Amino acid sequence: IVARRDCMVTRICQSETDLLKSVKLSLPPYRDRDYPDVTYQQLDDSTFAYTVRYALGKPEPGEDSSLFTFSGILRLCGAKGRLEEGNFGADIILEEAEKEFHVICGIFTQWRYGDTLQEGLIKMQEYEENLARLYEEPREYWKAFFERSAISLPDQFLEQIYYVNQY
């Protein structure tokens, strides 16, 4: 799900533990720019981050370019891992994972957060503590949305096509 609180939650369900071996953190190179300065970190056995810094534009001669900074943080809930850096990203090798666990991801930019990593970690803790609520919010939103925007067509096939193409 994509929660309205600026994070994404993925629920992983395995029939056996150890089926999923790793989770990828990646930042592909930009087409028209040099690859930005990316720092990957393992903060504990379930929290991983990358911080990106890059120039927002080409500076005029004699000017310093302003750097834009953001941090991506990934938290495993019900799993533990270790970070292995590679080309254009890093892998989180899962060392322990329950049959069902969650991966919470958030992006924290300097436009909203002073210290993108530290303030992002506080938000990630809130997300983990309110995981059930994060699942409930989109359910409530879409339930209310469809209650006020549903259509009924005499042709069930056309009605189904409408919903598939509309949403």
GROMACS .gro file of C-alpha atoms in nm:
model
  167
    1ILE     CA    1   0.000   0.000   0.000
    2VAL     CA    2   0.098   0.360  -0.038
    3ALA     CA    3  -0.005   0.535   0.277
    4ARG     CA    4  -0.114   0.895   0.284
    5ARG     CA    5   0.158   0.963   0.541
    6ASP     CA    6   0.439   0.965   0.286
    7CYS     CA    7   0.543   0.606   0.311
    8MET     CA    8   0.493   0.279   0.131
    9VAL     CA    9   0.426  -0.050   0.308
   10THR     CA   10   0.477  -0.389   0.148
   11ARG     CA   11   0.354  -0.703   0.322
   12ILE     CA   12   0.558  -1.012   0.237
   13CYS     CA   13   0.387  -1.350   0.284
   14GLN     CA   14   0.597  -1.663   0.238
   15SER     CA   15   0.483  -2.022   0.263
   16GLU     CA   16   0.817  -2.094   0.434
   17THR     CA   17   1.074  -1.875   0.601
   18ASP     CA   18   1.388  -1.806   0.394
   19LEU     CA   19   1.216  -1.798   0.053
   20LEU     CA   20   1.293  -1.431  -0.004
   21LYS     CA   21   1.671  -1.392   0.011
   22SER     CA   22   1.719  -1.016  -0.025
   23VAL     CA   23   1.563  -0.676  -0.077
   24LYS     CA   24   1.726  -0.425  -0.315
   25LEU     CA   25   1.791  -0.058  -0.241
   26SER     CA   26   1.875   0.105  -0.570
   27LEU     CA   27   1.908   0.444  -0.725
   28PRO     CA   28   1.962   0.408  -1.100
   29PRO     CA   29   2.185   0.666  -1.267
   30TYR     CA   30   2.012   0.971  -1.409
   31ARG     CA   31   2.001   0.990  -1.790
   32ASP     CA   32   2.138   1.343  -1.824
   33ARG     CA   33   2.340   1.380  -1.505
   34ASP     CA   34   2.636   1.236  -1.334
   35TYR     CA   35   2.553   0.974  -1.077
   36PRO     CA   36   2.473   1.159  -0.752
   37ASP     CA   37   2.662   1.120  -0.427
   38VAL     CA   38   2.487   0.829  -0.250
   39THR     CA   39   2.573   0.697   0.096
   40TYR     CA   40   2.426   0.363   0.210
   41GLN     CA   41   2.404   0.274   0.578
   42GLN     CA   42   2.286  -0.006   0.800
   43LEU     CA   43   2.151   0.161   1.114
   44ASP     CA   44   2.053  -0.156   1.300
   45ASP     CA   45   1.956  -0.512   1.205
   46SER     CA   46   1.622  -0.394   1.057
   47THR     CA   47   1.681  -0.035   0.944
   48PHE     CA   48   1.868   0.070   0.631
   49ALA     CA   49   1.912   0.406   0.466
   50TYR     CA   50   2.061   0.586   0.175
   51THR     CA   51   2.126   0.958   0.158
   52VAL     CA   52   2.156   1.134  -0.177
   53ARG     CA   53   2.316   1.469  -0.247
   54TYR     CA   54   2.321   1.628  -0.590
   55ALA     CA   55   2.333   1.968  -0.752
   56LEU     CA   56   1.998   2.114  -0.851
   57GLY     CA   57   2.140   2.275  -1.162
   58LYS     CA   58   2.454   2.387  -1.334
   59PRO     CA   59   2.606   2.676  -1.144
   60GLU     CA   60   2.711   2.992  -1.321
   61PRO     CA   61   3.087   3.047  -1.337
   62GLY     CA   62   3.211   3.146  -0.993
   63GLU     CA   63   2.896   3.019  -0.812
   64ASP     CA   64   2.861   2.718  -0.588
   65SER     CA   65   2.581   2.485  -0.685
   66SER     CA   66   2.322   2.426  -0.418
   67LEU     CA   67   2.297   2.064  -0.316
   68PHE     CA   68   1.963   1.892  -0.281
   69THR     CA   69   1.955   1.622  -0.010
   70PHE     CA   70   1.711   1.343   0.062
   71SER     CA   71   1.720   1.019   0.257
   72GLY     CA   72   1.542   0.697   0.178
   73ILE     CA   73   1.485   0.474   0.479
   74LEU     CA   74   1.372   0.113   0.474
   75ARG     CA   75   1.258  -0.065   0.790
   76LEU     CA   76   1.195  -0.439   0.813
   77CYS     CA   77   0.921  -0.537   1.060
   78GLY     CA   78   0.948  -0.906   1.138
   79ALA     CA   79   1.281  -0.956   0.961
   80LYS     CA   80   1.650  -0.879   1.006
   81GLY     CA   81   1.927  -0.838   0.755
   82ARG     CA   82   2.267  -0.702   0.665
   83LEU     CA   83   2.366  -0.450   0.402
   84GLU     CA   84   2.588  -0.535   0.104
   85GLU     CA   85   2.673  -0.249  -0.130
   86GLY     CA   86   2.700  -0.306  -0.503
   87ASN     CA   87   2.693  -0.109  -0.826
   88PHE     CA   88   2.410   0.145  -0.828
   89GLY     CA   89   2.257   0.017  -0.508
   90ALA     CA   90   2.279  -0.215  -0.216
   91ASP     CA   91   2.123  -0.545  -0.119
   92ILE     CA   92   1.971  -0.617   0.217
   93ILE     CA   93   2.049  -0.984   0.269
   94LEU     CA   94   1.775  -1.130   0.486
   95GLU     CA   95   1.921  -1.327   0.773
   96GLU     CA   96   1.599  -1.382   0.966
   97ALA     CA   97   1.247  -1.339   0.835
   98GLU     CA   98   0.914  -1.452   0.964
   99LYS     CA   99   0.667  -1.611   0.723
  100GLU     CA  100   0.488  -1.277   0.714
  101PHE     CA  101   0.674  -0.949   0.755
  102HIS     CA  102   0.649  -0.590   0.641
  103VAL     CA  103   0.884  -0.357   0.458
  104ILE     CA  104   0.821   0.011   0.527
  105CYS     CA  105   0.987   0.267   0.298
  106GLY     CA  106   0.993   0.643   0.329
  107ILE     CA  107   1.164   0.930   0.148
  108PHE     CA  108   1.255   1.240   0.346
  109THR     CA  109   1.365   1.555   0.160
  110GLN     CA  110   1.539   1.866   0.283
  111TRP     CA  111   1.237   2.064   0.168
  112ARG     CA  112   1.041   1.920   0.458
  113TYR     CA  113   1.301   1.792   0.704
  114GLY     CA  114   1.609   1.970   0.840
  115ASP     CA  115   1.808   1.652   0.905
  116THR     CA  116   1.666   1.409   0.650
  117LEU     CA  117   1.815   1.100   0.813
  118GLN     CA  118   1.751   1.169   1.182
  119GLU     CA  119   1.404   1.316   1.135
  120GLY     CA  120   1.324   1.040   0.887
  121LEU     CA  121   1.416   0.779   1.148
  122ILE     CA  122   1.168   0.937   1.391
  123LYS     CA  123   0.895   0.919   1.125
  124MET     CA  124   0.982   0.556   1.045
  125GLN     CA  125   0.943   0.467   1.414
  126GLU     CA  126   0.598   0.629   1.407
  127TYR     CA  127   0.507   0.434   1.093
  128GLU     CA  128   0.611   0.105   1.252
  129GLU     CA  129   0.422   0.180   1.572
  130ASN     CA  130   0.109   0.263   1.368
  131LEU     CA  131   0.132  -0.010   1.107
  132ALA     CA  132  -0.227  -0.126   1.155
  133ARG     CA  133  -0.347   0.232   1.110
  134LEU     CA  134  -0.141   0.268   0.791
  135TYR     CA  135  -0.333  -0.027   0.647
  136GLU     CA  136  -0.667   0.107   0.765
  137GLU     CA  137  -0.634   0.459   0.618
  138PRO     CA  138  -0.643   0.360   0.249
  139ARG     CA  139  -0.927   0.114   0.317
  140GLU     CA  140  -1.132   0.394   0.474
  141TYR     CA  141  -1.043   0.636   0.197
  142TRP     CA  142  -1.138   0.402  -0.089
  143LYS     CA  143  -1.453   0.284   0.088
  144ALA     CA  144  -1.570   0.646   0.124
  145PHE     CA  145  -1.462   0.721  -0.231
  146PHE     CA  146  -1.658   0.435  -0.386
  147GLU     CA  147  -1.963   0.507  -0.170
  148ARG     CA  148  -1.991   0.850  -0.328
  149SER     CA  149  -1.866   0.775  -0.678
  150ALA     CA  150  -2.008   0.437  -0.774
  151ILE     CA  151  -2.198   0.393  -1.097
  152SER     CA  152  -2.446   0.134  -1.205
  153LEU     CA  153  -2.482   0.045  -1.572
  154PRO     CA  154  -2.740  -0.193  -1.719
  155ASP     CA  155  -2.459  -0.379  -1.895
  156GLN     CA  156  -2.242  -0.543  -1.624
  157PHE     CA  157  -1.957  -0.593  -1.870
  158LEU     CA  158  -1.944  -0.219  -1.949
  159GLU     CA  159  -1.964  -0.136  -1.581
  160GLN     CA  160  -1.664  -0.360  -1.514
  161ILE     CA  161  -1.471  -0.205  -1.805
  162TYR     CA  162  -1.549   0.140  -1.662
  163TYR     CA  163  -1.403   0.052  -1.322
  164VAL     CA  164  -1.098  -0.120  -1.466
  165ASN     CA  165  -1.015   0.176  -1.690
  166GLN     CA  166  -1.112   0.445  -1.440
  167TYR     CA  167  -0.906   0.319  -1.149
   0.00000   0.00000   0.00000
